[in-house]
mmCIF file of C-alpha atoms in Angstrom:
data_model
loop_
_atom_site.group_PDB
_atom_site.id
_atom_site.type_symbol
_atom_site.label_atom_id
_atom_site.label_comp_id
_atom_site.label_asym_id
_atom_site.label_seq_id
_atom_site.Cartn_x
_atom_site.Cartn_y
_atom_site.Cartn_z
ATOM 1 C CA ALA O 223 13.184 -1.755 14.702
ATOM 2 C CA GLN O 224 14.310 -1.974 10.907
ATOM 3 C CA SER O 225 16.027 0.503 8.878
ATOM 4 C CA VAL O 226 17.815 0.722 5.654
ATOM 5 C CA THR O 227 20.401 2.806 4.540
ATOM 6 C CA GLN O 228 21.463 3.453 0.986
ATOM 7 C CA LEU O 229 25.203 4.727 0.461
ATOM 8 C CA GLY O 230 25.222 6.766 -2.378
ATOM 9 C CA SER O 231 22.077 9.202 -3.558
ATOM 10 C CA HIS O 232 23.670 9.310 -6.809
ATOM 11 C CA VAL O 233 25.788 6.649 -8.992
ATOM 12 C CA SER O 234 26.938 7.315 -12.431
ATOM 13 C CA VAL O 235 28.417 4.716 -14.648
ATOM 14 C CA SER O 236 29.079 4.370 -18.128
ATOM 15 C CA GLU O 237 27.439 2.035 -20.661
ATOM 16 C CA GLY O 238 28.750 -1.635 -20.304
ATOM 17 C CA ALA O 239 30.533 -1.060 -16.953
ATOM 18 C CA LEU O 240 29.592 -2.760 -13.692
ATOM 19 C CA VAL O 241 26.665 -1.368 -11.698
ATOM 20 C CA LEU O 242 26.817 -1.393 -7.561
ATOM 21 C CA LEU O 243 24.071 0.139 -5.564
ATOM 22 C CA ARG O 244 24.704 -0.329 -1.993
ATOM 23 C CA CYS O 245 21.980 -1.252 0.589
ATOM 24 C CA ASN O 246 22.979 -1.785 4.448
ATOM 25 C CA TYR O 247 20.029 -2.882 6.497
ATOM 26 C CA SER O 248 19.380 -3.358 10.464
ATOM 27 C CA SER O 249 16.914 -5.478 11.898
ATOM 28 C CA SER O 250 16.601 -7.381 15.047
ATOM 29 C CA VAL O 251 14.575 -10.101 13.324
ATOM 30 C CA PRO O 252 15.465 -12.085 10.155
ATOM 31 C CA PRO O 253 14.632 -9.794 7.420
ATOM 32 C CA TYR O 254 13.058 -9.989 3.995
ATOM 33 C CA LEU O 255 14.957 -7.743 1.862
ATOM 34 C CA PHE O 256 13.601 -6.214 -1.878
ATOM 35 C CA TRP O 257 15.248 -4.129 -4.507
ATOM 36 C CA TYR O 258 12.835 -2.164 -6.444
ATOM 37 C CA VAL O 259 13.271 0.301 -9.590
ATOM 38 C CA GLN O 260 11.538 3.431 -10.045
ATOM 39 C CA TYR O 261 11.236 5.376 -13.510
ATOM 40 C CA PRO O 262 9.999 8.886 -13.588
ATOM 41 C CA ASN O 263 6.291 9.714 -12.770
ATOM 42 C CA GLN O 264 5.886 5.694 -12.212
ATOM 43 C CA GLY O 265 5.210 3.434 -9.390
ATOM 44 C CA LEU O 266 7.502 0.766 -8.012
ATOM 45 C CA GLN O 267 8.904 -2.147 -10.161
ATOM 46 C CA LEU O 268 10.335 -5.265 -8.265
ATOM 47 C CA LEU O 269 13.663 -6.412 -9.287
ATOM 48 C CA LEU O 270 14.371 -9.156 -6.624
ATOM 49 C CA LYS O 271 13.719 -10.148 -2.973
ATOM 50 C CA TYR O 272 15.494 -12.050 -0.529
ATOM 51 C CA THR O 273 13.227 -14.209 1.646
ATOM 52 C CA SER O 274 15.831 -16.299 3.549
ATOM 53 C CA ALA O 275 16.592 -19.024 0.816
ATOM 54 C CA ALA O 276 19.433 -18.346 -1.448
ATOM 55 C CA THR O 277 22.076 -15.713 -0.387
ATOM 56 C CA LEU O 278 22.491 -14.667 -3.787
ATOM 57 C CA VAL O 279 19.393 -13.656 -5.851
ATOM 58 C CA LYS O 280 19.122 -13.142 -9.437
ATOM 59 C CA GLY O 281 16.440 -10.515 -10.638
ATOM 60 C CA ILE O 282 14.710 -9.332 -13.631
ATOM 61 C CA ASN O 283 17.097 -7.277 -16.176
ATOM 62 C CA GLY O 284 20.212 -8.975 -15.331
ATOM 63 C CA PHE O 285 20.548 -7.532 -11.764
ATOM 64 C CA GLU O 286 21.560 -9.746 -8.935
ATOM 65 C CA ALA O 287 21.947 -9.084 -5.068
ATOM 66 C CA GLU O 288 23.935 -10.840 -2.315
ATOM 67 C CA PHE O 289 22.632 -11.157 1.258
ATOM 68 C CA LYS O 290 25.426 -10.846 3.637
ATOM 69 C CA LYS O 291 24.503 -11.513 7.221
ATOM 70 C CA SER O 292 27.736 -10.597 8.490
ATOM 71 C CA GLU O 293 28.108 -7.356 6.970
ATOM 72 C CA THR O 294 24.393 -6.681 7.182
ATOM 73 C CA SER O 295 24.220 -5.736 3.599
ATOM 74 C CA PHE O 296 22.489 -6.625 0.448
ATOM 75 C CA HIS O 297 23.955 -4.749 -2.576
ATOM 76 C CA LEU O 298 22.803 -4.688 -5.782
ATOM 77 C CA THR O 299 24.877 -5.391 -9.000
ATOM 78 C CA LYS O 300 24.842 -5.821 -12.772
ATOM 79 C CA PRO O 301 27.751 -6.833 -14.565
ATOM 80 C CA SER O 302 26.982 -4.083 -17.547
ATOM 81 C CA ALA O 303 25.049 -1.101 -17.428
ATOM 82 C CA HIS O 304 22.513 -0.392 -20.314
ATOM 83 C CA MET O 305 21.227 3.129 -20.810
ATOM 84 C CA SER O 306 18.109 1.724 -19.984
ATOM 85 C CA ASP O 307 18.952 1.042 -16.519
ATOM 86 C CA ALA O 308 19.120 4.765 -15.596
ATOM 87 C CA ALA O 309 16.548 5.118 -12.810
ATOM 88 C CA GLU O 310 15.952 5.340 -9.325
ATOM 89 C CA TYR O 311 16.627 2.377 -6.975
ATOM 90 C CA PHE O 312 15.323 1.729 -3.822
ATOM 91 C CA CYS O 313 16.626 -1.224 -1.264
ATOM 92 C CA ALA O 314 13.543 -2.106 1.260
ATOM 93 C CA VAL O 315 13.268 -4.085 4.238
ATOM 94 C CA SER O 316 10.666 -6.040 5.953
ATOM 95 C CA ARG O 317 9.794 -8.549 8.873
ATOM 96 C CA SER O 318 9.554 -11.880 7.432
ATOM 97 C CA GLY O 319 6.363 -13.454 6.132
ATOM 98 C CA ASN O 320 2.952 -12.070 5.845
ATOM 99 C CA THR O 321 3.180 -9.222 3.555
ATOM 100 C CA GLY O 322 4.720 -7.127 6.138
ATOM 101 C CA LYS O 323 4.877 -3.106 5.829
ATOM 102 C CA LEU O 324 8.050 -2.110 3.903
ATOM 103 C CA ILE O 325 10.969 0.513 5.234
ATOM 104 C CA PHE O 326 12.310 1.833 2.192
ATOM 105 C CA GLY O 327 16.031 3.285 1.932
ATOM 106 C CA GLN O 328 16.623 6.969 0.705
ATOM 107 C CA GLY O 329 16.963 5.919 -2.981
ATOM 108 C CA THR O 330 20.074 6.058 -5.367
ATOM 109 C CA THR O 331 19.590 7.527 -8.564
ATOM 110 C CA LEU O 332 21.662 5.761 -11.312
ATOM 111 C CA GLN O 333 22.803 7.777 -14.262
ATOM 112 C CA VAL O 334 24.268 5.657 -17.367
ATOM 113 C CA LYS O 335 26.625 7.802 -19.593
ATOM 114 C CA PRO O 336 26.832 6.890 -23.376
ATOM 115 C CA GLY S 248 2.153 -10.961 -13.192
ATOM 116 C CA ALA S 249 0.172 -9.042 -10.352
ATOM 117 C CA VAL S 250 -1.252 -5.749 -11.482
ATOM 118 C CA VAL S 251 -2.186 -2.783 -9.364
ATOM 119 C CA SER S 252 -3.763 0.155 -10.904
ATOM 120 C CA GLN S 253 -4.531 3.770 -9.337
ATOM 121 C CA HIS S 254 -7.060 6.250 -10.850
ATOM 122 C CA PRO S 255 -6.689 9.268 -11.126
ATOM 123 C CA SER S 256 -3.061 9.291 -12.236
ATOM 124 C CA TRP S 257 -2.859 12.859 -11.590
ATOM 125 C CA VAL S 258 -5.057 15.387 -10.122
ATOM 126 C CA ILE S 259 -5.047 19.177 -9.305
ATOM 127 C CA CYS S 260 -7.637 20.561 -7.215
ATOM 128 C CA LYS S 261 -8.377 23.746 -5.064
ATOM 129 C CA SER S 262 -7.373 24.365 -1.612
ATOM 130 C CA GLY S 263 -10.309 23.097 0.880
ATOM 131 C CA THR S 264 -11.420 20.494 -1.401
ATOM 132 C CA SER S 265 -11.565 16.713 -1.147
ATOM 133 C CA VAL S 266 -9.652 14.221 -3.578
ATOM 134 C CA LYS S 267 -10.729 10.742 -3.806
ATOM 135 C CA ILE S 268 -7.853 8.075 -4.818
ATOM 136 C CA GLU S 269 -8.706 4.673 -5.972
ATOM 137 C CA CYS S 270 -6.085 1.795 -5.996
ATOM 138 C CA ARG S 271 -7.184 -1.487 -7.633
ATOM 139 C CA SER S 272 -5.767 -4.893 -7.641
ATOM 140 C CA LEU S 273 -6.785 -6.387 -11.061
ATOM 141 C CA ASP S 274 -6.008 -9.800 -11.371
ATOM 142 C CA PHE S 275 -5.493 -10.735 -7.527
ATOM 143 C CA GLN S 276 -7.124 -10.723 -4.246
ATOM 144 C CA ALA S 277 -5.411 -8.277 -2.234
ATOM 145 C CA THR S 278 -6.084 -9.065 1.382
ATOM 146 C CA THR S 279 -3.862 -6.209 2.388
ATOM 147 C CA MET S 280 -3.036 -2.842 0.906
ATOM 148 C CA PHE S 281 -0.430 -0.123 1.723
ATOM 149 C CA TRP S 282 -0.523 3.678 1.116
ATOM 150 C CA TYR S 283 2.714 5.847 0.872
ATOM 151 C CA ARG S 284 3.333 9.433 -0.326
ATOM 152 C CA GLN S 285 6.572 10.679 -2.102
ATOM 153 C CA PHE S 286 7.900 14.108 -2.270
ATOM 154 C CA PRO S 287 10.209 14.769 -5.029
ATOM 155 C CA LYS S 288 13.087 13.114 -4.838
ATOM 156 C CA GLN S 289 13.004 11.402 -1.766
ATOM 157 C CA SER S 290 12.090 8.123 -0.679
ATOM 158 C CA LEU S 291 8.511 6.456 -0.212
ATOM 159 C CA MET S 292 7.117 7.088 3.454
ATOM 160 C CA LEU S 293 4.407 4.525 4.630
ATOM 161 C CA MET S 294 1.040 6.386 5.487
ATOM 162 C CA ALA S 295 -1.126 3.841 6.547
ATOM 163 C CA THR S 296 -1.643 -0.099 6.161
ATOM 164 C CA SER S 297 -5.398 -1.548 5.524
ATOM 165 C CA ASN S 298 -6.755 -5.118 5.543
ATOM 166 C CA GLU S 299 -9.896 -5.857 3.942
ATOM 167 C CA GLY S 300 -12.971 -5.135 6.060
ATOM 168 C CA SER S 301 -10.954 -3.804 8.807
ATOM 169 C CA LYS S 302 -10.080 -0.041 10.097
ATOM 170 C CA ALA S 303 -6.610 1.122 8.776
ATOM 171 C CA THR S 304 -3.526 1.410 10.733
ATOM 172 C CA TYR S 305 -1.815 4.832 10.659
ATOM 173 C CA GLU S 306 1.873 5.306 10.861
ATOM 174 C CA GLN S 307 2.948 7.805 13.244
ATOM 175 C CA GLY S 308 2.396 11.268 12.496
ATOM 176 C CA VAL S 309 -0.229 10.799 9.628
ATOM 177 C CA GLU S 310 -3.547 12.407 10.425
ATOM 178 C CA LYS S 311 -6.210 9.453 10.243
ATOM 179 C CA ASP S 312 -9.008 12.387 9.822
ATOM 180 C CA LYS S 313 -7.161 13.998 7.366
ATOM 181 C CA PHE S 314 -6.428 11.032 5.145
ATOM 182 C CA LEU S 315 -9.280 8.683 4.925
ATOM 183 C CA ILE S 316 -8.536 4.863 3.819
ATOM 184 C CA ASN S 317 -11.283 2.522 2.925
ATOM 185 C CA HIS S 318 -10.836 -0.937 2.001
ATOM 186 C CA ALA S 319 -14.152 -2.384 1.243
ATOM 187 C CA SER S 320 -13.528 -5.016 -0.992
ATOM 188 C CA LEU S 321 -10.327 -7.461 -1.788
ATOM 189 C CA THR S 322 -9.449 -5.589 -5.102
ATOM 190 C CA LEU S 323 -10.361 -2.215 -4.256
ATOM 191 C CA SER S 324 -8.896 0.727 -1.483
ATOM 192 C CA THR S 325 -9.684 4.148 -1.623
ATOM 193 C CA LEU S 326 -7.624 7.179 0.031
ATOM 194 C CA THR S 327 -9.481 10.343 0.483
ATOM 195 C CA VAL S 328 -7.610 13.441 0.955
ATOM 196 C CA THR S 329 -9.769 15.646 2.921
ATOM 197 C CA SER S 330 -9.483 19.801 3.200
ATOM 198 C CA ALA S 331 -6.457 19.401 0.916
ATOM 199 C CA HIS S 332 -3.985 22.010 1.227
ATOM 200 C CA PRO S 333 -0.882 22.901 -0.870
ATOM 201 C CA GLU S 334 1.472 20.806 1.891
ATOM 202 C CA ASP S 335 -0.337 17.797 0.715
ATOM 203 C CA SER S 336 0.965 18.004 -2.551
ATOM 204 C CA SER S 337 2.669 14.888 -3.372
ATOM 205 C CA PHE S 338 3.008 11.680 -5.370
ATOM 206 C CA TYR S 339 0.630 9.095 -3.726
ATOM 207 C CA ILE S 340 1.192 5.381 -4.561
ATOM 208 C CA CYS S 341 -0.297 2.279 -3.254
ATOM 209 C CA SER S 342 0.812 -1.436 -3.000
ATOM 210 C CA ALA S 343 -0.938 -4.622 -2.358
ATOM 211 C CA GLY S 344 -0.456 -7.977 -1.394
ATOM 212 C CA THR S 345 -1.729 -11.226 -0.440
ATOM 213 C CA SER S 346 -1.798 -12.915 2.910
ATOM 214 C CA GLY S 347 0.936 -15.605 3.216
ATOM 215 C CA THR S 348 2.961 -13.943 0.526
ATOM 216 C CA ASP S 349 6.032 -11.693 0.912
ATOM 217 C CA THR S 350 5.490 -9.307 -1.854
ATOM 218 C CA GLN S 351 3.630 -6.059 -2.701
ATOM 219 C CA TYR S 352 2.720 -5.103 -6.076
ATOM 220 C CA PHE S 353 2.993 -1.339 -6.504
ATOM 221 C CA GLY S 354 0.645 1.019 -8.480
ATOM 222 C CA PRO S 355 1.665 3.478 -11.076
ATOM 223 C CA GLY S 356 0.984 6.262 -8.188
ATOM 224 C CA THR S 357 -1.182 9.387 -8.477
ATOM 225 C CA ARG S 358 0.503 13.054 -8.930
ATOM 226 C CA LEU S 359 -1.628 15.347 -6.308
ATOM 227 C CA THR S 360 -1.641 18.941 -7.054
ATOM 228 C CA VAL S 361 -3.144 21.334 -4.547
ATOM 229 C CA LEU S 362 -3.523 24.956 -5.676
#
């Protein structure tokens, strides 16, 4: 079985500050891990993914995440927040390979204050 | 990049009627499509997985006779909500992927409101 826990349903940062969104996973098999962003009334856009290659993954819009097996974590970071980063962020896990079904975390709302 | 569209983007219907939502992969062939529903301020819950030419696989608790899924071609899957009720009001999102790859591409979603 697989599951994802996102710590903090709401994160607020100032523009220019570090963004840290936490994600811990549980998986009985080697996982694939994903971060998606959702803007209001829109679908999901892939930010980045870990698929058993490099543990530090760089994505779009300056985001990156590090896979830490010992901590079962895949936290999302960005050095400097921008107002346009305000959105809902979802961490997801799937079984490796073959477009496996995604299990999503509860989501974290990122608020960016001017 | 891979683009997935959904139609309609929003729909309002009366209780008891049926509504069909289309999901299309515009620039790639999707061997697998997924249907999710999302309630306000909540996460996405997988409803079913459909493979082209096969019957959909429904998640536990999802009524297959109420949520009819057809994946007749490699670029089109449809979700029909039959005899809709107000509790079916939700945001329905599809995603599409290709066998052998690890990424799903999401559609923009369909907002269903049942009066």
